[in-house]
mmCIF file of C-alpha atoms and ligand atoms in Angstrom:
data_model
loop_
_atom_site.group_PDB
_atom_site.id
_atom_site.type_symbol
_atom_site.label_atom_id
_atom_site.label_comp_id
_atom_site.label_asym_id
_atom_site.label_seq_id
_atom_site.Cartn_x
_atom_site.Cartn_y
_atom_site.Cartn_z
ATOM 1 C CA MET A 543 21.195 171.452 9.368
ATOM 2 C CA LEU A 544 18.555 168.636 10.855
ATOM 3 C CA ASN A 545 15.023 168.254 10.119
ATOM 4 C CA PHE A 546 13.294 165.759 12.151
ATOM 5 C CA THR A 547 10.043 164.370 11.229
ATOM 6 C CA LEU A 548 7.690 162.347 12.870
ATOM 7 C CA HIS A 549 5.641 159.941 10.882
ATOM 8 C CA LYS A 550 3.944 157.269 13.380
ATOM 9 C CA LYS A 551 4.364 156.463 16.688
ATOM 10 C CA ASP A 552 3.413 152.198 18.037
ATOM 11 C CA GLY A 553 4.044 152.514 21.653
ATOM 12 C CA TYR A 554 7.361 153.805 22.045
ATOM 13 C CA ALA A 555 8.313 152.753 19.036
ATOM 14 C CA ARG A 556 8.618 155.912 16.404
ATOM 15 C CA ARG A 557 9.158 155.621 12.427
ATOM 16 C CA ALA A 558 10.462 159.258 11.247
ATOM 17 C CA THR A 559 12.986 160.817 8.456
ATOM 18 C CA VAL A 560 15.681 162.738 9.437
ATOM 19 C CA GLU A 561 16.762 165.559 6.853
ATOM 20 C CA LEU A 562 20.883 166.114 7.289
ATOM 21 C CA ASN A 563 23.588 168.136 4.422
ATOM 22 C CA HIS A 564 24.095 164.669 2.474
ATOM 23 C CA GLY A 565 20.496 163.390 2.602
ATOM 24 C CA LYS A 566 17.639 161.752 4.158
ATOM 25 C CA ILE A 567 17.490 158.994 6.595
ATOM 26 C CA GLU A 568 14.675 156.694 7.242
ATOM 27 C CA THR A 569 14.859 155.355 11.343
ATOM 28 C CA PRO A 570 14.738 153.375 13.041
ATOM 29 C CA VAL A 571 18.430 152.906 11.098
ATOM 30 C CA PHE A 572 21.614 151.155 12.175
ATOM 31 C CA MET A 573 24.727 152.752 10.884
ATOM 32 C CA PRO A 574 27.704 150.882 10.471
ATOM 33 C CA VAL A 575 31.271 152.007 11.728
ATOM 34 C CA GLY A 576 33.955 152.975 10.170
ATOM 35 C CA THR A 577 37.265 153.525 11.580
ATOM 36 C CA TYR A 578 39.912 154.874 9.809
ATOM 37 C CA GLY A 579 37.102 156.132 7.342
ATOM 38 C CA SER A 580 36.525 153.111 6.238
ATOM 39 C CA VAL A 581 33.839 150.251 7.145
ATOM 40 C CA LYS A 582 36.078 147.447 7.400
ATOM 41 C CA ALA A 583 36.076 144.804 4.113
ATOM 42 C CA MET A 584 33.333 146.467 2.849
ATOM 43 C CA THR A 585 33.516 149.076 -0.323
ATOM 44 C CA PRO A 586 30.807 152.384 -0.406
ATOM 45 C CA GLN A 587 29.455 149.884 -2.923
ATOM 46 C CA ASN A 588 29.126 146.912 -1.182
ATOM 47 C CA LEU A 589 27.540 149.745 1.360
ATOM 48 C CA HIS A 590 25.057 150.990 -0.819
ATOM 49 C CA ASP A 591 24.301 147.376 -2.049
ATOM 50 C CA ILE A 592 23.098 146.234 1.385
ATOM 51 C CA ASN A 593 20.859 150.189 2.124
ATOM 52 C CA ALA A 594 23.584 151.387 4.394
ATOM 53 C CA GLN A 595 21.656 155.100 4.925
ATOM 54 C CA ILE A 596 24.797 156.428 6.939
ATOM 55 C CA ILE A 597 28.025 155.615 8.376
ATOM 56 C CA LEU A 598 30.516 156.409 11.548
ATOM 57 C CA GLY A 599 33.542 158.037 11.034
ATOM 58 C CA ASN A 600 35.955 157.935 14.019
ATOM 59 C CA THR A 601 37.298 161.179 15.181
ATOM 60 C CA TYR A 602 40.194 160.118 17.239
ATOM 61 C CA HIS A 603 41.715 158.144 14.552
ATOM 62 C CA LEU A 604 41.260 160.320 11.815
ATOM 63 C CA TRP A 605 42.899 163.119 14.007
ATOM 64 C CA LEU A 606 45.652 160.900 14.091
ATOM 65 C CA ARG A 607 45.970 159.105 11.149
ATOM 66 C CA PRO A 608 45.722 160.564 7.971
ATOM 67 C CA GLY A 609 45.329 164.035 10.229
ATOM 68 C CA LEU A 610 43.282 167.048 9.578
ATOM 69 C CA GLU A 611 45.611 168.768 7.154
ATOM 70 C CA VAL A 612 45.006 165.713 4.824
ATOM 71 C CA ILE A 613 41.426 165.626 5.337
ATOM 72 C CA GLU A 614 41.287 169.336 4.731
ATOM 73 C CA GLN A 615 42.378 168.833 1.494
ATOM 74 C CA PHE A 616 39.224 167.625 0.385
ATOM 75 C CA GLY A 617 36.618 169.419 2.163
ATOM 76 C CA GLY A 618 36.408 166.950 4.573
ATOM 77 C CA LEU A 619 35.529 163.117 5.288
ATOM 78 C CA HIS A 620 33.113 162.716 2.356
ATOM 79 C CA ASP A 621 34.963 163.253 -0.524
ATOM 80 C CA PHE A 622 38.243 161.849 0.978
ATOM 81 C CA ILE A 623 36.421 158.169 1.470
ATOM 82 C CA GLY A 624 34.321 157.928 -1.477
ATOM 83 C CA TRP A 625 30.380 158.429 0.779
ATOM 84 C CA ASN A 626 28.374 161.153 -0.432
ATOM 85 C CA LYS A 627 25.302 159.969 1.962
ATOM 86 C CA PRO A 628 25.265 161.260 5.977
ATOM 87 C CA ILE A 629 28.250 160.526 8.180
ATOM 88 C CA LEU A 630 27.941 160.724 12.225
ATOM 89 C CA THR A 631 31.457 161.740 13.968
ATOM 90 C CA ASP A 632 31.732 160.631 17.745
ATOM 91 C CA SER A 633 33.794 162.941 19.760
ATOM 92 C CA GLY A 634 36.970 161.076 20.210
ATOM 93 C CA GLY A 635 36.647 160.878 24.079
ATOM 94 C CA PHE A 636 35.295 157.674 24.411
ATOM 95 C CA GLN A 637 38.575 156.105 22.363
ATOM 96 C CA VAL A 638 40.978 158.674 25.002
ATOM 97 C CA PHE A 639 39.083 157.867 27.398
ATOM 98 C CA SER A 640 39.578 153.887 27.546
ATOM 99 C CA LEU A 641 43.355 154.670 26.137
ATOM 100 C CA SER A 642 45.061 152.846 29.101
ATOM 101 C CA ASP A 643 48.785 155.275 28.932
ATOM 102 C CA MET A 644 45.541 158.684 29.125
ATOM 103 C CA ARG A 645 47.624 160.819 31.355
ATOM 104 C CA LYS A 646 45.047 163.226 33.131
ATOM 105 C CA LEU A 647 41.715 164.424 32.829
ATOM 106 C CA THR A 648 40.894 167.832 33.826
ATOM 107 C CA GLU A 649 38.278 170.254 33.849
ATOM 108 C CA GLU A 650 39.529 171.728 30.817
ATOM 109 C CA GLY A 651 40.165 168.520 28.999
ATOM 110 C CA CYS A 652 42.059 165.166 28.292
ATOM 111 C CA THR A 653 45.953 165.075 27.964
ATOM 112 C CA PHE A 654 47.382 161.707 26.391
ATOM 113 C CA LYS A 655 50.299 160.114 24.622
ATOM 114 C CA SER A 656 49.643 159.159 21.157
ATOM 115 C CA PRO A 657 50.009 155.403 20.879
ATOM 116 C CA ILE A 658 51.405 156.200 16.978
ATOM 117 C CA ASN A 659 54.407 158.367 17.699
ATOM 118 C CA GLY A 660 54.467 159.193 21.475
ATOM 119 C CA ASP A 661 53.374 162.930 20.875
ATOM 120 C CA LYS A 662 51.202 164.602 23.839
ATOM 121 C CA LEU A 663 48.179 165.546 22.579
ATOM 122 C CA PHE A 664 45.426 167.635 23.966
ATOM 123 C CA LEU A 665 41.245 166.876 23.737
ATOM 124 C CA SER A 666 38.654 169.617 24.856
ATOM 125 C CA PRO A 667 35.276 170.111 23.858
ATOM 126 C CA GLU A 668 36.845 173.312 21.760
ATOM 127 C CA ILE A 669 38.938 171.080 19.709
ATOM 128 C CA SER A 670 36.514 167.996 19.372
ATOM 129 C CA MET A 671 34.596 170.729 17.494
ATOM 130 C CA GLN A 672 37.196 171.722 15.642
ATOM 131 C CA ILE A 673 38.436 168.258 14.433
ATOM 132 C CA GLN A 674 34.522 167.544 13.662
ATOM 133 C CA THR A 675 33.927 170.536 11.542
ATOM 134 C CA VAL A 676 36.775 169.771 9.258
ATOM 135 C CA LEU A 677 35.726 166.404 8.778
ATOM 136 C CA ASN A 678 32.441 168.079 7.909
ATOM 137 C CA SER A 679 30.355 165.260 9.362
ATOM 138 C CA ASP A 680 26.491 165.572 9.003
ATOM 139 C CA ILE A 681 26.205 164.577 12.608
ATOM 140 C CA VAL A 682 28.572 165.837 15.036
ATOM 141 C CA MET A 683 28.585 164.781 19.269
ATOM 142 C CA GLN A 684 29.281 166.721 22.304
ATOM 143 C CA LEU A 685 32.719 166.056 24.207
ATOM 144 C CA ASP A 686 31.535 164.145 27.024
ATOM 145 C CA GLU A 687 32.534 161.774 29.848
ATOM 146 C CA CYS A 688 31.659 158.084 29.530
ATOM 147 C CA THR A 689 30.569 157.637 33.308
ATOM 148 C CA GLU A 690 31.638 153.948 33.842
ATOM 149 C CA GLY A 691 28.320 151.420 35.039
ATOM 150 C CA ASN A 692 29.216 150.647 37.944
ATOM 151 C CA ALA A 693 29.766 154.912 39.476
ATOM 152 C CA SER A 694 28.707 155.378 42.916
ATOM 153 C CA HIS A 695 25.269 157.622 42.948
ATOM 154 C CA ALA A 696 27.821 160.739 43.617
ATOM 155 C CA GLU A 697 30.487 160.114 41.364
ATOM 156 C CA ALA A 698 28.138 159.532 38.273
ATOM 157 C CA GLN A 699 26.700 163.140 39.608
ATOM 158 C CA LYS A 700 29.596 164.548 39.176
ATOM 159 C CA SER A 701 30.672 163.154 36.014
ATOM 160 C CA LEU A 702 27.312 164.197 34.546
ATOM 161 C CA GLN A 703 27.806 167.236 35.543
ATOM 162 C CA MET A 704 30.917 168.089 34.065
ATOM 163 C CA SER A 705 29.434 166.194 31.137
ATOM 164 C CA LEU A 706 26.528 169.196 31.090
ATOM 165 C CA ARG A 707 29.084 171.705 31.005
ATOM 166 C CA TRP A 708 31.213 170.187 28.330
ATOM 167 C CA ALA A 709 27.722 169.997 26.223
ATOM 168 C CA GLU A 710 27.901 173.779 26.903
ATOM 169 C CA ARG A 711 31.213 173.898 25.578
ATOM 170 C CA SER A 712 30.816 172.148 22.692
ATOM 171 C CA LYS A 713 27.756 174.032 21.726
ATOM 172 C CA ARG A 714 29.154 177.518 22.049
ATOM 173 C CA ALA A 715 32.448 176.275 20.273
ATOM 174 C CA PHE A 716 30.112 174.368 17.480
ATOM 175 C CA GLU A 717 28.196 178.189 16.794
ATOM 176 C CA ASP A 718 31.176 180.152 17.143
ATOM 177 C CA LEU A 719 32.899 177.891 14.429
ATOM 178 C CA ARG A 720 29.699 178.375 11.956
ATOM 179 C CA ASN A 721 29.268 174.545 11.737
ATOM 180 C CA PRO A 722 26.443 173.874 9.613
ATOM 181 C CA ASN A 723 25.906 170.732 10.545
ATOM 182 C CA ALA A 724 23.960 169.036 13.679
ATOM 183 C CA LEU A 725 25.347 168.874 16.906
ATOM 184 C CA PHE A 726 23.812 166.040 19.624
ATOM 185 C CA GLY A 727 24.167 166.007 23.165
ATOM 186 C CA ILE A 728 24.979 162.900 24.941
ATOM 187 C CA ILE A 729 23.036 161.786 28.163
ATOM 188 C CA GLN A 730 24.840 160.377 31.143
ATOM 189 C CA GLY A 731 23.845 159.498 34.876
ATOM 190 C CA ALA A 732 24.941 155.957 34.844
ATOM 191 C CA MET A 733 22.205 153.209 36.160
ATOM 192 C CA TYR A 734 20.666 156.207 38.424
ATOM 193 C CA GLU A 735 17.154 157.017 36.799
ATOM 194 C CA ASP A 736 17.042 160.290 38.851
ATOM 195 C CA LEU A 737 20.677 161.463 37.319
ATOM 196 C CA ARG A 738 19.245 159.918 34.171
ATOM 197 C CA GLU A 739 16.715 162.582 34.262
ATOM 198 C CA GLU A 740 18.991 165.559 35.240
ATOM 199 C CA SER A 741 21.367 164.586 32.685
ATOM 200 C CA LEU A 742 18.448 164.754 30.206
ATOM 201 C CA ARG A 743 17.011 168.164 31.626
ATOM 202 C CA GLY A 744 20.402 169.982 31.916
ATOM 203 C CA LEU A 745 20.756 168.460 28.014
ATOM 204 C CA GLU A 746 17.527 170.102 26.787
ATOM 205 C CA ASP A 747 17.988 173.603 28.656
ATOM 206 C CA ILE A 748 21.106 173.767 26.566
ATOM 207 C CA GLY A 749 19.486 172.649 23.203
ATOM 208 C CA PHE A 750 20.608 169.953 20.610
ATOM 209 C CA LYS A 751 19.573 168.971 17.486
ATOM 210 C CA GLY A 752 19.345 165.297 18.989
ATOM 211 C CA ILE A 753 19.923 163.428 21.567
ATOM 212 C CA ALA A 754 21.868 160.507 22.560
ATOM 213 C CA ILE A 755 22.362 157.971 25.294
ATOM 214 C CA GLY A 756 25.598 157.218 26.486
ATOM 215 C CA GLY A 757 26.983 155.641 29.315
ATOM 216 C CA LEU A 758 25.407 152.180 28.296
ATOM 217 C CA SER A 759 27.084 148.897 26.845
ATOM 218 C CA VAL A 760 29.736 149.298 29.154
ATOM 219 C CA GLY A 761 29.999 146.041 31.058
ATOM 220 C CA GLU A 762 27.100 146.764 32.960
ATOM 221 C CA PRO A 763 24.902 143.363 32.960
ATOM 222 C CA LYS A 764 21.855 143.679 30.224
ATOM 223 C CA PRO A 765 19.007 143.955 32.932
ATOM 224 C CA GLU A 766 20.240 146.984 33.926
ATOM 225 C CA MET A 767 21.064 148.374 30.404
ATOM 226 C CA TYR A 768 17.364 147.596 29.816
ATOM 227 C CA ARG A 769 16.532 149.157 33.021
ATOM 228 C CA MET A 770 17.513 152.565 32.370
ATOM 229 C CA LEU A 771 16.120 152.380 28.374
ATOM 230 C CA ARG A 772 12.752 151.659 30.220
ATOM 231 C CA ALA A 773 13.367 154.460 32.620
ATOM 232 C CA LEU A 774 14.364 157.076 29.924
ATOM 233 C CA ALA A 775 11.535 155.966 27.303
ATOM 234 C CA PRO A 776 9.198 158.204 28.671
ATOM 235 C CA MET A 777 10.943 161.496 29.006
ATOM 236 C CA LEU A 778 13.402 161.468 25.839
ATOM 237 C CA PRO A 779 12.011 164.926 23.835
ATOM 238 C CA GLU A 780 9.534 163.368 21.229
ATOM 239 C CA ASN A 781 10.756 166.335 18.524
ATOM 240 C CA LYS A 782 14.234 164.990 18.107
ATOM 241 C CA PRO A 783 16.552 161.902 16.914
ATOM 242 C CA HIS A 784 17.051 159.288 20.001
ATOM 243 C CA TYR A 785 20.631 157.497 19.319
ATOM 244 C CA LEU A 786 21.599 154.685 21.526
ATOM 245 C CA MET A 787 25.733 154.718 21.425
ATOM 246 C CA GLY A 788 27.344 151.575 21.011
ATOM 247 C CA VAL A 789 24.624 149.209 20.893
ATOM 248 C CA GLY A 790 23.952 146.214 20.159
ATOM 249 C CA THR A 791 23.065 142.662 19.435
ATOM 250 C CA PRO A 792 20.054 142.055 17.268
ATOM 251 C CA GLU A 793 17.794 141.579 20.381
ATOM 252 C CA ASP A 794 19.432 144.800 21.750
ATOM 253 C CA LEU A 795 18.416 146.810 18.745
ATOM 254 C CA VAL A 796 14.768 145.897 18.903
ATOM 255 C CA TYR A 797 14.640 146.195 22.659
ATOM 256 C CA GLY A 798 16.345 149.891 21.851
ATOM 257 C CA VAL A 799 13.444 150.502 18.986
ATOM 258 C CA ALA A 800 11.022 148.996 21.471
ATOM 259 C CA HIS A 801 11.626 151.893 23.760
ATOM 260 C CA GLY A 802 11.796 155.207 21.580
ATOM 261 C CA VAL A 803 15.382 154.650 20.164
ATOM 262 C CA ASP A 804 15.723 155.445 16.615
ATOM 263 C CA MET A 805 19.667 155.827 16.032
ATOM 264 C CA PHE A 806 22.502 152.910 16.580
ATOM 265 C CA ASP A 807 25.823 152.128 16.136
ATOM 266 C CA CYS A 808 27.510 149.134 17.249
ATOM 267 C CA VAL A 809 31.168 146.919 15.966
ATOM 268 C CA MET A 810 29.634 143.931 16.320
ATOM 269 C CA PRO A 811 27.999 142.998 12.578
ATOM 270 C CA THR A 812 31.332 144.050 11.660
ATOM 271 C CA ARG A 813 34.063 142.455 14.408
ATOM 272 C CA ASN A 814 31.910 139.450 14.387
ATOM 273 C CA ALA A 815 31.516 138.817 10.976
ATOM 274 C CA ARG A 816 35.815 139.024 10.520
ATOM 275 C CA ASN A 817 35.889 136.474 13.431
ATOM 276 C CA GLY A 818 33.131 133.989 11.808
ATOM 277 C CA TRP A 819 30.054 134.574 14.119
ATOM 278 C CA LEU A 820 27.600 135.190 11.818
ATOM 279 C CA PHE A 821 23.701 136.873 12.536
ATOM 280 C CA THR A 822 20.447 135.440 11.238
ATOM 281 C CA ARG A 823 17.020 135.596 11.389
ATOM 282 C CA PHE A 824 17.186 131.938 13.014
ATOM 283 C CA GLY A 825 19.871 132.316 15.123
ATOM 284 C CA ASP A 826 23.868 132.847 15.186
ATOM 285 C CA ILE A 827 26.237 130.945 13.048
ATOM 286 C CA LYS A 828 30.018 130.196 14.011
ATOM 287 C CA ILE A 829 30.887 128.959 11.056
ATOM 288 C CA LYS A 830 34.241 128.061 11.585
ATOM 289 C CA ASN A 831 32.234 125.030 13.085
ATOM 290 C CA ALA A 832 33.357 121.856 11.532
ATOM 291 C CA LYS A 833 29.707 121.004 11.184
ATOM 292 C CA HIS A 834 29.642 123.165 8.378
ATOM 293 C CA ARG A 835 32.549 121.807 6.004
ATOM 294 C CA HIS A 836 30.381 119.874 3.902
ATOM 295 C CA ASP A 837 27.031 122.531 4.036
ATOM 296 C CA LYS A 838 25.835 123.142 0.980
ATOM 297 C CA ARG A 839 23.265 125.496 2.273
ATOM 298 C CA PRO A 840 23.533 129.347 2.259
ATOM 299 C CA LEU A 841 24.201 130.468 5.574
ATOM 300 C CA ASP A 842 20.673 132.047 5.936
ATOM 301 C CA GLU A 843 18.000 130.701 3.318
ATOM 302 C CA SER A 844 15.582 133.654 3.543
ATOM 303 C CA CYS A 845 18.474 136.153 3.275
ATOM 304 C CA THR A 846 19.595 137.887 0.006
ATOM 305 C CA CYS A 847 22.262 139.232 0.604
ATOM 306 C CA TYR A 848 25.394 138.566 -1.926
ATOM 307 C CA ALA A 849 27.117 135.891 -0.005
ATOM 308 C CA CYS A 850 23.751 134.240 0.727
ATOM 309 C CA THR A 851 22.843 133.985 -3.090
ATOM 310 C CA HIS A 852 26.111 132.797 -4.248
ATOM 311 C CA PHE A 853 27.644 131.103 -1.480
ATOM 312 C CA SER A 854 27.409 127.759 0.500
ATOM 313 C CA ARG A 855 28.071 127.427 4.436
ATOM 314 C CA ALA A 856 30.954 124.826 2.869
ATOM 315 C CA TYR A 857 32.563 127.811 0.995
ATOM 316 C CA LEU A 858 32.221 130.192 4.205
ATOM 317 C CA TYR A 859 33.718 127.734 6.120
ATOM 318 C CA HIS A 860 36.679 126.872 4.065
ATOM 319 C CA LEU A 861 37.848 130.892 3.415
ATOM 320 C CA HIS A 862 37.536 131.219 7.365
ATOM 321 C CA LYS A 863 39.412 128.368 7.798
ATOM 322 C CA VAL A 864 42.423 129.602 5.437
ATOM 323 C CA GLY A 865 42.018 133.346 6.408
ATOM 324 C CA GLU A 866 41.105 134.077 2.690
ATOM 325 C CA ILE A 867 40.174 138.258 2.875
ATOM 326 C CA LEU A 868 36.846 137.387 0.763
ATOM 327 C CA GLY A 869 35.771 135.782 3.594
ATOM 328 C CA ALA A 870 35.971 138.709 5.693
ATOM 329 C CA GLN A 871 34.266 140.532 3.270
ATOM 330 C CA LEU A 872 31.406 137.677 2.013
ATOM 331 C CA ASN A 873 30.746 137.822 5.904
ATOM 332 C CA THR A 874 30.307 141.135 6.796
ATOM 333 C CA ILE A 875 28.388 141.896 3.723
ATOM 334 C CA HIS A 876 25.812 139.505 5.396
ATOM 335 C CA ASN A 877 26.264 140.602 9.047
ATOM 336 C CA LEU A 878 25.757 144.075 7.681
ATOM 337 C CA HIS A 879 22.534 143.412 5.691
ATOM 338 C CA PHE A 880 20.794 140.879 8.301
ATOM 339 C CA TYR A 881 20.822 144.266 10.183
ATOM 340 C CA GLN A 882 19.813 146.807 7.866
ATOM 341 C CA VAL A 883 17.188 143.954 6.991
ATOM 342 C CA ILE A 884 15.888 144.226 10.698
ATOM 343 C CA MET A 885 15.728 147.740 11.011
ATOM 344 C CA GLN A 886 14.038 147.783 7.668
ATOM 345 C CA GLU A 887 11.275 145.566 8.920
ATOM 346 C CA MET A 888 10.917 147.640 12.180
ATOM 347 C CA ARG A 889 10.389 150.500 9.949
ATOM 348 C CA ASP A 890 7.833 148.594 8.123
ATOM 349 C CA ALA A 891 5.933 147.153 11.077
ATOM 350 C CA ILE A 892 5.653 150.305 13.032
ATOM 351 C CA ASP A 893 4.252 152.173 9.665
ATOM 352 C CA ALA A 894 1.614 149.205 9.689
ATOM 353 C CA GLY A 895 0.876 149.475 13.508
ATOM 354 C CA ARG A 896 1.858 146.013 14.073
ATOM 355 C CA PHE A 897 5.506 146.186 16.073
ATOM 356 C CA ALA A 898 4.368 144.192 18.713
ATOM 357 C CA ASP A 899 3.288 141.184 16.328
ATOM 358 C CA TRP A 900 6.656 141.746 14.312
ATOM 359 C CA GLN A 901 8.707 141.922 17.937
ATOM 360 C CA ALA A 902 7.382 138.109 18.901
ATOM 361 C CA GLN A 903 7.940 136.779 15.912
ATOM 362 C CA PHE A 904 11.391 138.014 15.699
ATOM 363 C CA HIS A 905 11.576 136.316 19.102
ATOM 364 C CA GLU A 906 10.161 132.991 17.993
ATOM 365 C CA ASN A 907 12.674 132.773 15.199
ATOM 366 C CA ARG A 908 15.825 133.767 17.252
ATOM 367 C CA ALA A 909 15.027 131.229 19.828
ATOM 368 C CA ARG A 910 16.594 128.785 17.845
ATOM 369 C CA GLY A 911 19.817 129.911 19.126
ATOM 370 C CA THR A 912 23.527 129.444 17.954
ATOM 371 C CA ASP A 913 24.096 127.256 15.738
HETATM 372 O O1 LIG B 577 28.859 157.342 26.665
HETATM 373 C C1 LIG B 577 29.014 157.463 25.956
HETATM 374 N N1 LIG B 577 29.748 158.587 25.313
HETATM 375 C C2 LIG B 577 30.582 158.268 23.773
HETATM 376 N N2 LIG B 577 30.550 157.290 23.194
HETATM 377 C C3 LIG B 577 30.145 155.955 23.849
HETATM 378 C C4 LIG B 577 30.575 154.673 22.810
HETATM 379 C C5 LIG B 577 31.412 154.949 21.377
HETATM 380 C C6 LIG B 577 30.030 154.617 20.590
HETATM 381 N N3 LIG B 577 30.629 154.242 18.962
HETATM 382 C C7 LIG B 577 31.346 154.859 18.816
HETATM 383 C C8 LIG B 577 32.144 154.575 17.425
HETATM 384 C C9 LIG B 577 33.041 155.797 16.689
HETATM 385 C C10 LIG B 577 33.468 155.434 15.475
HETATM 386 C C11 LIG B 577 34.401 154.209 15.427
HETATM 387 C C12 LIG B 577 33.775 153.045 16.146
HETATM 388 C C13 LIG B 577 33.063 153.567 17.753
HETATM 389 C C14 LIG B 577 30.003 153.429 23.528
HETATM 390 N N4 LIG B 577 29.825 152.426 23.002
HETATM 391 C C15 LIG B 577 29.764 151.563 24.221
HETATM 392 N N5 LIG B 577 29.948 150.083 23.827
HETATM 393 C C16 LIG B 577 30.434 149.483 22.700
HETATM 394 C C17 LIG B 577 31.666 149.388 23.127
HETATM 395 C C18 LIG B 577 32.650 149.262 22.260
HETATM 396 C C19 LIG B 577 34.051 149.028 22.709
HETATM 397 C C20 LIG B 577 34.223 149.278 24.074
HETATM 398 S S1 LIG B 577 32.311 149.365 24.990
HETATM 399 N N6 LIG B 577 29.402 152.881 25.171
HETATM 400 C C21 LIG B 577 29.814 153.759 24.537
HETATM 401 C C22 LIG B 577 29.051 154.966 25.625
HETATM 402 C C23 LIG B 577 29.586 156.031 24.919
HETATM 403 ZN ZN1 LIG B 578 22.955 136.806 3.955
#
């Protein structure tokens, strides 16, 4: 089930509520990424503390380990991982396509070798829907082919048309399985505005509860991603959620919201945290930099997260240097809290009809650069 309520528009920025089987989410929203059924270094309680509304589960990894027979015993992913709010799962395709030893991709699906035990595995739209049905995620993603950003027009058109046929097959399998959740289609078309429109029209003809923008943040120059977002903004259907896959930096989130994006997922806040790259309102901090060794200040004076209200840069520098697990935990809490705060501020700014002012102030503050 998915009920979409649009509360307010401010330019292309939108403020909405998405009601799912495991609860309501307020958009624009950032979705922390859980890979093996956990958001690395975060407990479910930590996620509640930073007001996370919805998290991602990784279909490919969960399919391989622990395997569906385990998750089935728990009635799905929620009870297995102890998260009772909404979960979005991807199709598993993005991981498989990025596998180096991927054997072959055909119209039927994709055959590959399990990196864990060498088993020969096969992923198709129908199998992806079966896996995601067992996971019982609130939002299910169609199986698509993420077209490379540098594809030619002909290659991109051929690829998007296969993804549309896979979209059709995903929807039919989703319905045959009587899946009670919501299925999203994924727009492809690489860097060609006409192909992006062809893909979107094709998905709208098939009918989905939400629409995702795929094929971006895959190595193309940032101005190209922004050009595609500007092209898509006026085309996106007003009456359903828009999900930009794999994006992005704080600046990317703001640009996306300004162009009609409601939902985002990205590994940056969690992955960068573990590497000591911390996001703050006034720019980024590389905590491994020796300049922080004696610094008694918190990361960000304006931040109310557990790390900033209890610890100094000096301590975070030390924890990173000695490789303490607590360092990864505190850095992750801070980065995810920061992402949630800017999303909350954007929701409030759209509600108040002052998104442009907020956006200008955000960029001014962030312009201090990396520390
Ligand atoms: O067209 C696409 N189709 C399907 N998935 C895509 C993804 C994966 C989104 N995150 C899934 C998560 C599921 C749960 C586990 C973590 C991933 C993308 N990620 C990026 N950029 C970020 C990138 C990340 C890595 C290489 S590029 N562009 C993407 C484009 C597509
Ligand atoms: Zn903080």
